[in-house]
JSON list of C-alpha atoms in Angstrom, two decimals:
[
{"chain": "A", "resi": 1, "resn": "UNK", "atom": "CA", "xyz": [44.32, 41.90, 129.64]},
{"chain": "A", "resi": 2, "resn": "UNK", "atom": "CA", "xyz": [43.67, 38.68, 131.66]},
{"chain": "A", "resi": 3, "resn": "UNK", "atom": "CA", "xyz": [40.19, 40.07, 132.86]},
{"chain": "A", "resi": 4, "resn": "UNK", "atom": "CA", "xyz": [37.21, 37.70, 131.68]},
{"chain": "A", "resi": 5, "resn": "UNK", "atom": "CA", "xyz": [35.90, 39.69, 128.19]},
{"chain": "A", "resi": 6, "resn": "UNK", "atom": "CA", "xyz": [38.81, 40.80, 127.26]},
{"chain": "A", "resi": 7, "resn": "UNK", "atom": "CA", "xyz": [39.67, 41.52, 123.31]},
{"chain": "A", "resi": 8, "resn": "UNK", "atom": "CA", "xyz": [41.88, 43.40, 121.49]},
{"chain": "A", "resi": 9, "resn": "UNK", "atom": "CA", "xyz": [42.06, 43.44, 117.60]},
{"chain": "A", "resi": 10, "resn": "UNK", "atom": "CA", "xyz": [44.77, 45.00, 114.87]},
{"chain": "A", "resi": 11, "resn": "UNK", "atom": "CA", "xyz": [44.93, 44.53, 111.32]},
{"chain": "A", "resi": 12, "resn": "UNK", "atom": "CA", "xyz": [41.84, 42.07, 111.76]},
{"chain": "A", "resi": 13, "resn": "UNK", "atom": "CA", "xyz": [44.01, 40.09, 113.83]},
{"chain": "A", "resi": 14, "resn": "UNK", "atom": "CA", "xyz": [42.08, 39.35, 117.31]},
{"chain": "A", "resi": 15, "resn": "UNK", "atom": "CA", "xyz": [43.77, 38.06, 120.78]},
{"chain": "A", "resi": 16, "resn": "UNK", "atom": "CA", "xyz": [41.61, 37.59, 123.60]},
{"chain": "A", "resi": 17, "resn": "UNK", "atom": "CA", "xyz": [42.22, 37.36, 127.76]},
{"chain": "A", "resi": 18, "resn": "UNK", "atom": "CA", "xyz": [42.40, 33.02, 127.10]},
{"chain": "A", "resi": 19, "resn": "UNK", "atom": "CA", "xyz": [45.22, 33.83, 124.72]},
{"chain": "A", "resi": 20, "resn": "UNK", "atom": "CA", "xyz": [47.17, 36.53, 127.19]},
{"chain": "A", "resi": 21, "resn": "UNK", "atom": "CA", "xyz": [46.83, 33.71, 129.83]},
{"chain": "A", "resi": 22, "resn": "UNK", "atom": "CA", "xyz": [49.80, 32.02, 127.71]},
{"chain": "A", "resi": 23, "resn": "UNK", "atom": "CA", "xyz": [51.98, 35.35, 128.58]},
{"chain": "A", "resi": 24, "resn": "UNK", "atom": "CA", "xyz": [51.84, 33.38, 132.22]},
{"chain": "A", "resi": 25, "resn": "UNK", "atom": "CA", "xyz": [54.85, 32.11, 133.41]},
{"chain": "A", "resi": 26, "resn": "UNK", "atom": "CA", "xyz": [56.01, 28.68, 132.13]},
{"chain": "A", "resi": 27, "resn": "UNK", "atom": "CA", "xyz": [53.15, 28.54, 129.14]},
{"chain": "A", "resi": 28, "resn": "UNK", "atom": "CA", "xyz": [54.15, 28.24, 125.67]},
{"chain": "A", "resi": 29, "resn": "UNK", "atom": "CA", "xyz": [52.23, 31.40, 123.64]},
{"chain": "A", "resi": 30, "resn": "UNK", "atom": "CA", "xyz": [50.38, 30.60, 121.16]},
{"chain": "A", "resi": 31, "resn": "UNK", "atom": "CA", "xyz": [49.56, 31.37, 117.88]},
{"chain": "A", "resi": 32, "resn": "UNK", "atom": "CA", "xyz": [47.26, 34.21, 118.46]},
{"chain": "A", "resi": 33, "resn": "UNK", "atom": "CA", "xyz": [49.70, 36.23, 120.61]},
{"chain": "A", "resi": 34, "resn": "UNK", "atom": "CA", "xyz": [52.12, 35.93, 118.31]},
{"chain": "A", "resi": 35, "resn": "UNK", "atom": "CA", "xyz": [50.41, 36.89, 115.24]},
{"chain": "A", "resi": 36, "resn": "UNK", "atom": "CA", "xyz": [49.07, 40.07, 117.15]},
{"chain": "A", "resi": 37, "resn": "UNK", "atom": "CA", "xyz": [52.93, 40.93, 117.88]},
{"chain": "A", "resi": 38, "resn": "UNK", "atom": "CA", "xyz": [53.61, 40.67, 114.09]},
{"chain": "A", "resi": 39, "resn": "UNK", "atom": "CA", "xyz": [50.90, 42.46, 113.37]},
{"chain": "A", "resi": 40, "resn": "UNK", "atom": "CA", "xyz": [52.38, 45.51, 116.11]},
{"chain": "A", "resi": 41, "resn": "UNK", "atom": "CA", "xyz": [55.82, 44.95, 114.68]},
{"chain": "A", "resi": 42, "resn": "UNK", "atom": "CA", "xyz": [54.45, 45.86, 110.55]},
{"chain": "A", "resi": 43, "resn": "UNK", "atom": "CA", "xyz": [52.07, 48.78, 112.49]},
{"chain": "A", "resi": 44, "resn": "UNK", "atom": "CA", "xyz": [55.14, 50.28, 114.01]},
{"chain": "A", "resi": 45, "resn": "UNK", "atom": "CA", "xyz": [57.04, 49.98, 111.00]},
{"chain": "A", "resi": 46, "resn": "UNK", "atom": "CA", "xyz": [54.92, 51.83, 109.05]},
{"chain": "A", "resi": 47, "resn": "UNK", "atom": "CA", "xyz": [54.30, 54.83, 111.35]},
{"chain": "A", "resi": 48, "resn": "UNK", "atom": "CA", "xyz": [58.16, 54.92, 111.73]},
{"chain": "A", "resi": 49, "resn": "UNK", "atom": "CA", "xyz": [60.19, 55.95, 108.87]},
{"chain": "A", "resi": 50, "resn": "UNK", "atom": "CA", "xyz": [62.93, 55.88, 110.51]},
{"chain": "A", "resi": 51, "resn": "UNK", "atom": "CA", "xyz": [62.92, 52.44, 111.12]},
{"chain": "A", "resi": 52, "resn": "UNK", "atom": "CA", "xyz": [63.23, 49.12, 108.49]},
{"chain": "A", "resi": 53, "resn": "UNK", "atom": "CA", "xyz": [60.25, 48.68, 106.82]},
{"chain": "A", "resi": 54, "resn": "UNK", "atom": "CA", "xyz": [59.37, 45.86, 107.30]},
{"chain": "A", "resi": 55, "resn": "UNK", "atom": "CA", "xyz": [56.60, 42.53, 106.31]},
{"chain": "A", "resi": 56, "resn": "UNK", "atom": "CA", "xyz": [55.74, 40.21, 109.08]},
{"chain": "A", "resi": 57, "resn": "UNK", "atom": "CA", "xyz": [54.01, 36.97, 108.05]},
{"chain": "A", "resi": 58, "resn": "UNK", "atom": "CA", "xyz": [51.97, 35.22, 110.82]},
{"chain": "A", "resi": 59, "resn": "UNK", "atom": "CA", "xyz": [52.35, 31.61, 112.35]},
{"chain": "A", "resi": 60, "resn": "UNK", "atom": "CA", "xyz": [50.49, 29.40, 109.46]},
{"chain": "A", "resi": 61, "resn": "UNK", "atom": "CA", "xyz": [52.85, 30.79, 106.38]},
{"chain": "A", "resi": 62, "resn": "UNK", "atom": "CA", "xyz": [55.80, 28.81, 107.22]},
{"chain": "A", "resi": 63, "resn": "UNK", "atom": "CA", "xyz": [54.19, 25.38, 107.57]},
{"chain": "A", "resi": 64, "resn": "UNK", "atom": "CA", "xyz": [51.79, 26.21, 104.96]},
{"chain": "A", "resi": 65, "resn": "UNK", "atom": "CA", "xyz": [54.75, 26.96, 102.69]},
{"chain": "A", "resi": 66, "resn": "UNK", "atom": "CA", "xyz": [56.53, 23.79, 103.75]},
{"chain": "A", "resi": 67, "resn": "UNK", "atom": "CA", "xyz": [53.71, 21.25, 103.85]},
{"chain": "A", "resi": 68, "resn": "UNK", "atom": "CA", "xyz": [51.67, 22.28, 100.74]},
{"chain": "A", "resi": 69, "resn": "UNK", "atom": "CA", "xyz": [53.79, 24.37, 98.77]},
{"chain": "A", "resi": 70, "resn": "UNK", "atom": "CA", "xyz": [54.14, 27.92, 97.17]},
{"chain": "A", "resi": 71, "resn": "UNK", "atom": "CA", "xyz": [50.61, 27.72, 95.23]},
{"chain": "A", "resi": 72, "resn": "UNK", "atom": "CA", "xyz": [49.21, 27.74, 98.72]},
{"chain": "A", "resi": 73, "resn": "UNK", "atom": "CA", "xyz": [50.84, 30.83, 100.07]},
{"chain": "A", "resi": 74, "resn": "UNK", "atom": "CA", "xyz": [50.93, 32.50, 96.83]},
{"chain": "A", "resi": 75, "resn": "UNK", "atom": "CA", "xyz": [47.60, 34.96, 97.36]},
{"chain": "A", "resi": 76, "resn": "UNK", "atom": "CA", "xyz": [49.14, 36.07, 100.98]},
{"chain": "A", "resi": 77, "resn": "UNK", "atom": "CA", "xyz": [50.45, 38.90, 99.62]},
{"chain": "A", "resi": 78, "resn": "UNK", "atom": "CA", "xyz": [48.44, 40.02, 96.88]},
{"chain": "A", "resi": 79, "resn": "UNK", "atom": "CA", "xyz": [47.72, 43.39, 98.20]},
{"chain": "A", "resi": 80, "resn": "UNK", "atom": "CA", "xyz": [51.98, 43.46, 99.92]},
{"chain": "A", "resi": 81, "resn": "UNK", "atom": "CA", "xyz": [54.83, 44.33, 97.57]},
{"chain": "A", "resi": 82, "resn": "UNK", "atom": "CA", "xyz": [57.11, 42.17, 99.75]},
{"chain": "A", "resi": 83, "resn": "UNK", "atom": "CA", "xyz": [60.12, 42.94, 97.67]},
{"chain": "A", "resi": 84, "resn": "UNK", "atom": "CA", "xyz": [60.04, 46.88, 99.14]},
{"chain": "A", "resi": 85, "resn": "UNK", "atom": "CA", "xyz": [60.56, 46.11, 102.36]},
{"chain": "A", "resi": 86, "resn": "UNK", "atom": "CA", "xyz": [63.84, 45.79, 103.92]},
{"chain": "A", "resi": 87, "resn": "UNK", "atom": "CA", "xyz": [62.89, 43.05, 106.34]},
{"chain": "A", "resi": 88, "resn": "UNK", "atom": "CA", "xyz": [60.88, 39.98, 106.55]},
{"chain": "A", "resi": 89, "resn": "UNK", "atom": "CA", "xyz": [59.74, 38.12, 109.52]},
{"chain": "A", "resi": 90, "resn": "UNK", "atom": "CA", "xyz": [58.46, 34.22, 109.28]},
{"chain": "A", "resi": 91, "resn": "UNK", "atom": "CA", "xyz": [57.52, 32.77, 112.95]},
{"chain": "A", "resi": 92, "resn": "UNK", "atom": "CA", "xyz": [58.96, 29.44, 112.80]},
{"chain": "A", "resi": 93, "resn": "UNK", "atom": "CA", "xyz": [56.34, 26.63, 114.53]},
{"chain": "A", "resi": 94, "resn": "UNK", "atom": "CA", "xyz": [58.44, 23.08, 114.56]},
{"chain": "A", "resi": 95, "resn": "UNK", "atom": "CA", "xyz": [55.51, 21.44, 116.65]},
{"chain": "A", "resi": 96, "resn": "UNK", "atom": "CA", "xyz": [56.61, 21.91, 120.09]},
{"chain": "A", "resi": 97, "resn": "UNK", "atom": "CA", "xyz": [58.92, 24.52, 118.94]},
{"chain": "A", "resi": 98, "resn": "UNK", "atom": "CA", "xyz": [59.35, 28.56, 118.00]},
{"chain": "A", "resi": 99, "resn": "UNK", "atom": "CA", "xyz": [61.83, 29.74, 115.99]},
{"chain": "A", "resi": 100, "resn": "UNK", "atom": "CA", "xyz": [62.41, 33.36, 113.90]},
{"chain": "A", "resi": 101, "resn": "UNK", "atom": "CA", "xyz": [63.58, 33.56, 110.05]},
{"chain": "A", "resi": 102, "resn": "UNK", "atom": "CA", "xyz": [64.59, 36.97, 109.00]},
{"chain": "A", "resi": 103, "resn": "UNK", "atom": "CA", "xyz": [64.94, 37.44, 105.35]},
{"chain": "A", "resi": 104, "resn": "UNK", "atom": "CA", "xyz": [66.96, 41.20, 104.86]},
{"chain": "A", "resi": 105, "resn": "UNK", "atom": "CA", "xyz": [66.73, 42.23, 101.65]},
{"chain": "A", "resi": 106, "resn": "UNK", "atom": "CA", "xyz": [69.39, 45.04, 102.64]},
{"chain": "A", "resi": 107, "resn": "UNK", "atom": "CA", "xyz": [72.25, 42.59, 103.36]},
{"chain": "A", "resi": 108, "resn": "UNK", "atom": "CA", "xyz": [71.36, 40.20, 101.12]},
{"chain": "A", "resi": 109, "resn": "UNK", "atom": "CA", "xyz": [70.60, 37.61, 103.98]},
{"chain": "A", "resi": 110, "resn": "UNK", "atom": "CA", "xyz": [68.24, 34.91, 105.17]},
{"chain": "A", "resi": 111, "resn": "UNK", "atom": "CA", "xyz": [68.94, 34.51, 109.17]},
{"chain": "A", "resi": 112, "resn": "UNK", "atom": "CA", "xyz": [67.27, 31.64, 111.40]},
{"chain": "A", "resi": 113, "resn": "UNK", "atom": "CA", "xyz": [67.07, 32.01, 114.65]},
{"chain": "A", "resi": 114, "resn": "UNK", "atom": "CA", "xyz": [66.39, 29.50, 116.81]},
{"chain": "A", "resi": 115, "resn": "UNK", "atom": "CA", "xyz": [67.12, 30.19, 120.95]},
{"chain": "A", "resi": 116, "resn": "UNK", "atom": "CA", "xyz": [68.25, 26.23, 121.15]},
{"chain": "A", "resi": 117, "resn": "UNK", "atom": "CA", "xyz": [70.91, 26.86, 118.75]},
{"chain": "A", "resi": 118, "resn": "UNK", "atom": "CA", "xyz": [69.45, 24.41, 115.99]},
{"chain": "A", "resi": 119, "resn": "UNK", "atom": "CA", "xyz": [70.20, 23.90, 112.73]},
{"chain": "A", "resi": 120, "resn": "UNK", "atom": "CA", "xyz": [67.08, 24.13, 109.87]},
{"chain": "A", "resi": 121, "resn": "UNK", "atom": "CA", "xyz": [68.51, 24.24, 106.36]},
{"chain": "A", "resi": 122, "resn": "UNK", "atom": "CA", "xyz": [65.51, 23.22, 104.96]},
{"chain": "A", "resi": 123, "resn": "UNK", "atom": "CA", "xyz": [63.63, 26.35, 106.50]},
{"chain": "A", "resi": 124, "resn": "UNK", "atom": "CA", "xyz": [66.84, 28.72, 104.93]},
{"chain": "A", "resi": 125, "resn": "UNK", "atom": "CA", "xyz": [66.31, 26.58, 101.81]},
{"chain": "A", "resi": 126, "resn": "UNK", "atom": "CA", "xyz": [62.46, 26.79, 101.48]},
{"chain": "A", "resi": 127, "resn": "UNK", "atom": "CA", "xyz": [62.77, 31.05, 102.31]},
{"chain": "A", "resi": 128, "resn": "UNK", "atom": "CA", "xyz": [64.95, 31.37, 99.50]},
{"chain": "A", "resi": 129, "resn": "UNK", "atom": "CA", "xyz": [63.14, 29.32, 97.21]},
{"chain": "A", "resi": 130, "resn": "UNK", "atom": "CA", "xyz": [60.32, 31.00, 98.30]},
{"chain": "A", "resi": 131, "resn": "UNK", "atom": "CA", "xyz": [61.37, 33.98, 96.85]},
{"chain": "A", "resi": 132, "resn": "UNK", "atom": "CA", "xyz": [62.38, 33.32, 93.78]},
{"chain": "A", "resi": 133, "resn": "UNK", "atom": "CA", "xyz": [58.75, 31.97, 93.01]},
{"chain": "A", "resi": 134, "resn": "UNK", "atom": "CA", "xyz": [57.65, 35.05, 94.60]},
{"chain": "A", "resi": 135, "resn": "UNK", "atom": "CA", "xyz": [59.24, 37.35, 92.34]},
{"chain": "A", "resi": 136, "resn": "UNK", "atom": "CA", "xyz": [58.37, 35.24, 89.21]},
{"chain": "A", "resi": 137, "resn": "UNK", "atom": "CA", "xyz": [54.48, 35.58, 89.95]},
{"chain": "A", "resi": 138, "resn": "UNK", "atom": "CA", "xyz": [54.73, 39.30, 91.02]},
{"chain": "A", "resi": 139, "resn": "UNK", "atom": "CA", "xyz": [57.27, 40.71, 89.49]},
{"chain": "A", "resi": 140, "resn": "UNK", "atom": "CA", "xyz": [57.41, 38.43, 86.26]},
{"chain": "A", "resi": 141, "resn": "UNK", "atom": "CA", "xyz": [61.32, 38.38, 86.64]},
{"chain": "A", "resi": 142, "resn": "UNK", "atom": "CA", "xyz": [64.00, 36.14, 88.35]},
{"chain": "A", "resi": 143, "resn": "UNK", "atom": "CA", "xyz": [65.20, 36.18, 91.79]},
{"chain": "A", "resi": 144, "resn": "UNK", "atom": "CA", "xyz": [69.04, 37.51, 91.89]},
{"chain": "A", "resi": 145, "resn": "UNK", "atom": "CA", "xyz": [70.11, 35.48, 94.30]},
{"chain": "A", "resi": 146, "resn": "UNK", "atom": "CA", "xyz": [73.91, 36.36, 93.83]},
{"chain": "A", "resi": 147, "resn": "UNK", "atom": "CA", "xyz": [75.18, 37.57, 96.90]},
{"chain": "A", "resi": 148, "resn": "UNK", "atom": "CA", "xyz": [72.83, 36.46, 99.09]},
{"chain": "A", "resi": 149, "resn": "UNK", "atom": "CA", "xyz": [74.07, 34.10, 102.10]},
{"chain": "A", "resi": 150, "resn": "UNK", "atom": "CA", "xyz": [71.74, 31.86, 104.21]},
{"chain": "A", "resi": 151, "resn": "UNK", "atom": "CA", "xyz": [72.76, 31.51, 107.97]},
{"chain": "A", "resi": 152, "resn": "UNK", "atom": "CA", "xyz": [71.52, 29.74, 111.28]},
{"chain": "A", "resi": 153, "resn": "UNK", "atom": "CA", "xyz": [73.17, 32.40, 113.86]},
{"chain": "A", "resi": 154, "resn": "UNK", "atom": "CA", "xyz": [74.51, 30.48, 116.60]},
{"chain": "A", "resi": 155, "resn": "UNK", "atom": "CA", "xyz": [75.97, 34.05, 118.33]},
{"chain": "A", "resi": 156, "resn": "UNK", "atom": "CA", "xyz": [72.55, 34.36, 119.92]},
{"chain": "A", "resi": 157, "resn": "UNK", "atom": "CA", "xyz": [70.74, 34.87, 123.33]},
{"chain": "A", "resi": 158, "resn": "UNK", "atom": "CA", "xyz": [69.97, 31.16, 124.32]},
{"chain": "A", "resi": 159, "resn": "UNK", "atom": "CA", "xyz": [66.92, 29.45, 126.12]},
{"chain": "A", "resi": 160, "resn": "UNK", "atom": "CA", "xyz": [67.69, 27.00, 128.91]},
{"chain": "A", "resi": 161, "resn": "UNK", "atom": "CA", "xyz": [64.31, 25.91, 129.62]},
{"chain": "A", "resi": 162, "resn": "UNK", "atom": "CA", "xyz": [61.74, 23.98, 127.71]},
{"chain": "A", "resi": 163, "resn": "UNK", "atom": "CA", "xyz": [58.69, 26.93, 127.29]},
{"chain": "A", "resi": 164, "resn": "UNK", "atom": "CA", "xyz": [60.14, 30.43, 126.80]},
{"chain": "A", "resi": 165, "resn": "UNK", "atom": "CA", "xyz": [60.78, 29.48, 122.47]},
{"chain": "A", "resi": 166, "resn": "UNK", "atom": "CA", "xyz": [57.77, 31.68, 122.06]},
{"chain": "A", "resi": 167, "resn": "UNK", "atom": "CA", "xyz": [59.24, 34.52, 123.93]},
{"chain": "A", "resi": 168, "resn": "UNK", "atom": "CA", "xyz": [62.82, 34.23, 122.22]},
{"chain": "A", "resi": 169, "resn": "UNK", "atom": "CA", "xyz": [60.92, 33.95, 119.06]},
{"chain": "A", "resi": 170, "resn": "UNK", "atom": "CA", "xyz": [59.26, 37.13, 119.35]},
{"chain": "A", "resi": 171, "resn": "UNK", "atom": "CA", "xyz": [61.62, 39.11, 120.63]},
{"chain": "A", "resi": 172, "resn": "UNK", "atom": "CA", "xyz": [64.05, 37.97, 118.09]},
{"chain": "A", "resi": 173, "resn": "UNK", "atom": "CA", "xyz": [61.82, 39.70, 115.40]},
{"chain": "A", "resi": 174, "resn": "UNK", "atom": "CA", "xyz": [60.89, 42.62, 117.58]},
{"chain": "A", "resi": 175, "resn": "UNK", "atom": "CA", "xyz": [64.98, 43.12, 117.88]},
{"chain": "A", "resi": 176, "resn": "UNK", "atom": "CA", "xyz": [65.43, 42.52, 114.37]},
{"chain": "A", "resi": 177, "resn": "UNK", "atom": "CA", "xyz": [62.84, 44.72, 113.19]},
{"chain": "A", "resi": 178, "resn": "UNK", "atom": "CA", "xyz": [64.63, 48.21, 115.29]},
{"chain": "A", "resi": 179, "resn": "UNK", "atom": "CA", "xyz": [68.37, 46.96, 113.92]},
{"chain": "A", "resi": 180, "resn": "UNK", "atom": "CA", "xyz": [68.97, 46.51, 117.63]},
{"chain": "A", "resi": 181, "resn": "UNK", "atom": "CA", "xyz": [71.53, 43.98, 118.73]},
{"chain": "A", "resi": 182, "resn": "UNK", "atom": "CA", "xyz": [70.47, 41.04, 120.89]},
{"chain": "A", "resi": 183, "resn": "UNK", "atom": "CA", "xyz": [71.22, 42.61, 124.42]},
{"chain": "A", "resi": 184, "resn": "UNK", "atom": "CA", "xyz": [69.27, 40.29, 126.47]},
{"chain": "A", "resi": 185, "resn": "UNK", "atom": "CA", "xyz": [69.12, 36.57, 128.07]},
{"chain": "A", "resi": 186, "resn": "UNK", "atom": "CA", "xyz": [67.18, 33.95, 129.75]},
{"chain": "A", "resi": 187, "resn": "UNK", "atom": "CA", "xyz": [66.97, 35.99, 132.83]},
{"chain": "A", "resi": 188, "resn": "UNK", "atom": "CA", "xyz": [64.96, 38.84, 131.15]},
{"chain": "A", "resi": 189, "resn": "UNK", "atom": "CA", "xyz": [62.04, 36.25, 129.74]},
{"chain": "A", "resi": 190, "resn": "UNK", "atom": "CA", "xyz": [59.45, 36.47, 132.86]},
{"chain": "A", "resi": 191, "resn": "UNK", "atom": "CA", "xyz": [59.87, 40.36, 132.11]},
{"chain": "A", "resi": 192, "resn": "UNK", "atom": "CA", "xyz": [59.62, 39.99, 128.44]},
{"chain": "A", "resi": 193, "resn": "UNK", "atom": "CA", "xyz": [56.17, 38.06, 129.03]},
{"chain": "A", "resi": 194, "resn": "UNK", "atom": "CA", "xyz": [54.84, 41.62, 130.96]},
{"chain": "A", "resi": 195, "resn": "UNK", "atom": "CA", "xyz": [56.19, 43.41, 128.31]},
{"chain": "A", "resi": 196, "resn": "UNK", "atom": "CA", "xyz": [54.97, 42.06, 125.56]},
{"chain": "A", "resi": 197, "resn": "UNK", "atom": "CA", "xyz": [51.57, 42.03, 127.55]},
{"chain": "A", "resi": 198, "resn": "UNK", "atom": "CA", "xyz": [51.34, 45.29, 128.05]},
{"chain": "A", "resi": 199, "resn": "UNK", "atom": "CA", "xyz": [52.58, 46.19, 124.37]},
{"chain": "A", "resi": 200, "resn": "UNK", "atom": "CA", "xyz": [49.49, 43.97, 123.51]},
{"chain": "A", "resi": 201, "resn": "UNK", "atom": "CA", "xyz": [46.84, 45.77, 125.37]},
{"chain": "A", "resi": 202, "resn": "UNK", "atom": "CA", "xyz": [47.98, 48.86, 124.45]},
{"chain": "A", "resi": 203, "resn": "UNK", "atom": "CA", "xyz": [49.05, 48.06, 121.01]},
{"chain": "A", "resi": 204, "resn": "UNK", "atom": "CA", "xyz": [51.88, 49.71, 120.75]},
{"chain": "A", "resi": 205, "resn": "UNK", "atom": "CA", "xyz": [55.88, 48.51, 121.46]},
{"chain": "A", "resi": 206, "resn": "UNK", "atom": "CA", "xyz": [58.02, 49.97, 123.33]},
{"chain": "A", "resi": 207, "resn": "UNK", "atom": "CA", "xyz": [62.34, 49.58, 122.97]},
{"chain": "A", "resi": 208, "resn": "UNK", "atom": "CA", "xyz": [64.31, 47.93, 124.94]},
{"chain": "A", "resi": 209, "resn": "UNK", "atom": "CA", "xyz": [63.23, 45.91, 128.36]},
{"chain": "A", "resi": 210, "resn": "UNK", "atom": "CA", "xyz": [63.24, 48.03, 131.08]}
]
């Protein structure tokens, strides 16, 4: 994957060996690996019916979203009913920072997760009211949000360095998207990197970290 040339593509989404070279030990990944993972994390969904189905939108929605507004995200899912899935991931990009939103329709919940234990009520806020424009423009009705409960989980694996957010972020989806609990730490990150390296060149994931 790091050889000169190399390319992989799903979904239209490309990655090439410049963009592995952030799986490297102490580099922040960047956009274009983690958009590729998404983009494994819906293909797996779908071949698995076993497992939540499940929407993954890439790096750009959130700040889009947040910076320009709902009218500017509004054609991203034309051809995705996003209200039949049971989970949705949003890659959280803070600058210098990755995070994970999971919005499960199942539980009625919208879930931040963020491996510095922060706090981002505007990004729980914004998801939420996110929806309810969504279902006005596709489904011409209001969002129920009775119920529903908006959390940033704190009970989480935690990062205690200052590049493996892209790592935690990923794997935080790629957790979220099996209904597996968060088993893992710090200590597993430089074998998450190979992992999700290899799950990139082969395009397909595999459970758990060993």
């Amino acid at each position: 994957a790091l050889a000169p040339g190399f390319t992989a593509e799903l979904n239209n989404v490309p990655v090439t060996a410049h963009d592995m070279s952030t799986l490297g030990d102490g580099q922040w990944l960047n956009d274009e690996v983690i958009n590729f993972y998404m983009q494994l994390i819906i293909d797996r969904s779908q071949k698995t019916p076993v497992l939540p189905r499940v929407h993954a939108f890439n790096t750009f929605f959130y700040s889009t979203l947040s910076e320009k507004g709902y009218a500017r995200v509004r054609r991203w899912t034309r051809r995705i009913k996003l209200f039949e899935n049971d989970l949705v991931v949003v890659p959280v990009h803070l600058g210098v920072h990755w995070c994970c939103a999971i919005i499960d329709f199942r539980s009625k919940q919208i879930t931040y997760y963020d491996a510095m234990l922060g706090d981002n009520s505007k990004c729980l806020h914004l998801l939420m009211d996110y929806l309810k424009e969504e279902s006005r423009d596709k489904c011409n009705q209001e969002f129920d949000d009775s119920g529903w409960t908006m959390t940033c989980d704190k009970k989480i694996p935690r990062q205690r360095n200052g590049y493996d957010c892209g790592v935690f972020a990923v794997v935080f989806a790629e957790y979220a998207a099996r209904d597996a609990p968060f088993r893992f730490s710090q200590d597993h990150c430089v074998l998450f990197r190979r992992k999700i390296a290899y799950e990139i060149a082969t395009k397909t994931l595999i459970s758990g970290i060993s």
